[in-house]
Amino acid sequence: MWNALVSAYAVLAIGSVIPFAAVYGISTMQTGDKKRAMGLAMDMTTIFLIGIVSYLLNRAFGIQMGFYIILLFMLLGAGLIGNAQYRVRGKVDGLKLFRAIWRLSFFGLAALYVLFMLIEIVRFLAGGEWE
């Protein structure tokens, strides 16, 4: 059972466009609200992007800390945005802070996903190793 879940996650993470399109399509059909569907699709896809980008970081740099590097940047971003919220409003809204970091992570991880996948494709076509 566990192996099946891990395999399903791996397939969805590698093709991160698939869960994005599925969530966006289903949510748009159910609610008709394209803006909310886009947000929900971004939120769900971020989960898969964290997994695949951390693996690609590990593979590209020969390290085992990809997940922790991503987590570190998310925490640094939360600190910066939280500080800005505190200076402007005098308080920190945790839900808005989490949502902002999660959505910004989607954009950053999506860009890294494209970059690292292109590197892996070029490496494969050049006859490099493939695990």
Tab-separated table of C-alpha atoms in Angstrom:
chain	number	residue	atom	x	y	z
A	1	MET	CA	0.000	0.000	0.000
A	2	TRP	CA	2.752	2.437	0.988
A	3	ASN	CA	4.733	1.683	-2.183
A	4	ALA	CA	1.648	2.384	-4.301
A	5	LEU	CA	1.189	5.786	-2.627
A	6	VAL	CA	4.854	6.653	-3.087
A	7	SER	CA	4.709	5.614	-6.753
A	8	ALA	CA	1.542	7.639	-7.369
A	9	TYR	CA	3.124	10.687	-5.709
A	10	ALA	CA	6.280	10.271	-7.826
A	11	VAL	CA	4.300	10.115	-11.070
A	12	LEU	CA	2.242	13.182	-10.157
A	13	ALA	CA	5.328	15.076	-9.011
A	14	ILE	CA	7.267	14.392	-12.206
A	15	GLY	CA	4.361	15.564	-14.326
A	16	SER	CA	3.293	18.467	-12.107
A	17	VAL	CA	1.177	19.871	-14.917
A	18	ILE	CA	-1.198	16.904	-14.584
A	19	PRO	CA	-2.410	17.595	-11.016
A	20	PHE	CA	-2.519	21.328	-11.781
A	21	ALA	CA	-4.742	20.826	-14.823
A	22	ALA	CA	-6.907	18.241	-13.062
A	23	VAL	CA	-7.557	20.389	-9.982
A	24	TYR	CA	-8.136	23.499	-12.094
A	25	GLY	CA	-10.563	21.699	-14.427
A	26	ILE	CA	-12.545	19.976	-11.692
A	27	SER	CA	-12.743	23.106	-9.546
A	28	THR	CA	-13.792	25.277	-12.480
A	29	MET	CA	-16.536	22.828	-13.433
A	30	GLN	CA	-17.840	22.620	-9.863
A	31	THR	CA	-17.708	26.284	-8.860
A	32	GLY	CA	-17.406	28.209	-12.117
A	33	ASP	CA	-14.966	30.577	-10.377
A	34	LYS	CA	-11.756	30.546	-12.425
A	35	LYS	CA	-9.788	32.743	-10.007
A	36	ARG	CA	-10.499	30.488	-7.045
A	37	ALA	CA	-9.837	27.385	-9.166
A	38	MET	CA	-6.440	28.794	-10.154
A	39	GLY	CA	-5.536	29.416	-6.515
A	40	LEU	CA	-6.605	25.926	-5.490
A	41	ALA	CA	-4.659	24.363	-8.364
A	42	MET	CA	-1.556	26.335	-7.388
A	43	ASP	CA	-1.907	25.285	-3.753
A	44	MET	CA	-2.247	21.592	-4.584
A	45	THR	CA	0.562	21.591	-7.138
A	46	THR	CA	2.989	23.187	-4.674
A	47	ILE	CA	2.932	19.957	-2.660
A	48	PHE	CA	4.168	18.010	-5.685
A	49	LEU	CA	6.660	20.687	-6.713
A	50	ILE	CA	8.336	20.604	-3.307
A	51	GLY	CA	8.972	16.882	-3.711
A	52	ILE	CA	10.274	16.904	-7.266
A	53	VAL	CA	12.372	20.075	-6.939
A	54	SER	CA	14.003	18.791	-3.752
A	55	TYR	CA	14.880	15.548	-5.595
A	56	LEU	CA	16.234	17.497	-8.577
A	57	LEU	CA	18.285	19.729	-6.245
A	58	ASN	CA	19.738	16.642	-4.591
A	59	ARG	CA	20.540	15.104	-7.967
A	60	ALA	CA	22.002	18.247	-9.545
A	61	PHE	CA	24.299	19.134	-6.649
A	62	GLY	CA	24.959	15.675	-5.201
A	63	ILE	CA	23.499	16.575	-1.802
A	64	GLN	CA	20.758	15.165	0.403
A	65	MET	CA	19.398	18.467	1.725
A	66	GLY	CA	17.113	19.642	-1.097
A	67	PHE	CA	13.956	19.562	1.011
A	68	TYR	CA	15.639	21.454	3.837
A	69	ILE	CA	16.985	24.104	1.464
A	70	ILE	CA	13.469	24.684	0.126
A	71	LEU	CA	12.106	24.795	3.674
A	72	LEU	CA	14.835	27.275	4.667
A	73	PHE	CA	13.908	29.650	1.839
A	74	MET	CA	10.223	29.353	2.710
A	75	LEU	CA	10.980	30.218	6.343
A	76	LEU	CA	13.207	33.137	5.341
A	77	GLY	CA	10.431	34.440	3.101
A	78	ALA	CA	7.922	34.043	5.922
A	79	GLY	CA	10.176	36.062	8.194
A	80	LEU	CA	10.547	38.846	5.663
A	81	ILE	CA	6.852	39.000	4.805
A	82	GLY	CA	5.859	38.690	8.474
A	83	ASN	CA	8.152	41.583	9.347
A	84	ALA	CA	6.629	43.682	6.561
A	85	GLN	CA	3.114	42.839	7.783
A	86	TYR	CA	4.051	43.801	11.322
A	87	ARG	CA	5.542	47.134	10.241
A	88	VAL	CA	2.522	48.049	8.099
A	89	ARG	CA	-0.368	46.722	10.216
A	90	GLY	CA	1.135	46.316	13.677
A	91	LYS	CA	0.256	42.614	13.735
A	92	VAL	CA	0.944	39.475	11.728
A	93	ASP	CA	-1.935	37.613	10.089
A	94	GLY	CA	-0.749	34.005	10.079
A	95	LEU	CA	-3.199	32.772	7.444
A	96	LYS	CA	-2.322	35.521	4.982
A	97	LEU	CA	1.373	34.967	5.681
A	98	PHE	CA	1.120	31.223	5.041
A	99	ARG	CA	-0.922	31.759	1.871
A	100	ALA	CA	1.568	34.312	0.554
A	101	ILE	CA	4.557	32.041	1.180
A	102	TRP	CA	2.762	29.029	-0.298
A	103	ARG	CA	1.812	30.910	-3.474
A	104	LEU	CA	5.239	32.507	-3.867
A	105	SER	CA	6.753	29.061	-3.395
A	106	PHE	CA	4.614	27.806	-6.268
A	107	PHE	CA	6.114	30.369	-8.647
A	108	GLY	CA	9.677	29.852	-7.469
A	109	LEU	CA	9.428	26.075	-7.474
A	110	ALA	CA	7.732	26.029	-10.871
A	111	ALA	CA	10.626	28.028	-12.332
A	112	LEU	CA	13.168	25.724	-10.670
A	113	TYR	CA	11.223	22.676	-11.881
A	114	VAL	CA	11.420	23.852	-15.497
A	115	LEU	CA	15.103	24.734	-15.165
A	116	PHE	CA	16.138	21.466	-13.516
A	117	MET	CA	14.022	19.330	-15.838
A	118	LEU	CA	15.667	21.001	-18.845
A	119	ILE	CA	19.068	20.283	-17.308
A	120	GLU	CA	18.084	16.641	-16.749
A	121	ILE	CA	16.791	16.301	-20.319
A	122	VAL	CA	19.995	17.772	-21.745
A	123	ARG	CA	22.063	15.522	-19.473
A	124	PHE	CA	20.105	12.474	-20.645
A	125	LEU	CA	20.381	13.389	-24.331
A	126	ALA	CA	24.110	14.045	-23.948
A	127	GLY	CA	24.530	10.485	-22.709
A	128	GLY	CA	24.887	11.276	-19.042
A	129	GLU	CA	23.893	8.959	-16.238
A	130	TRP	CA	20.227	8.324	-15.518
A	131	GLU	CA	19.144	6.705	-12.286
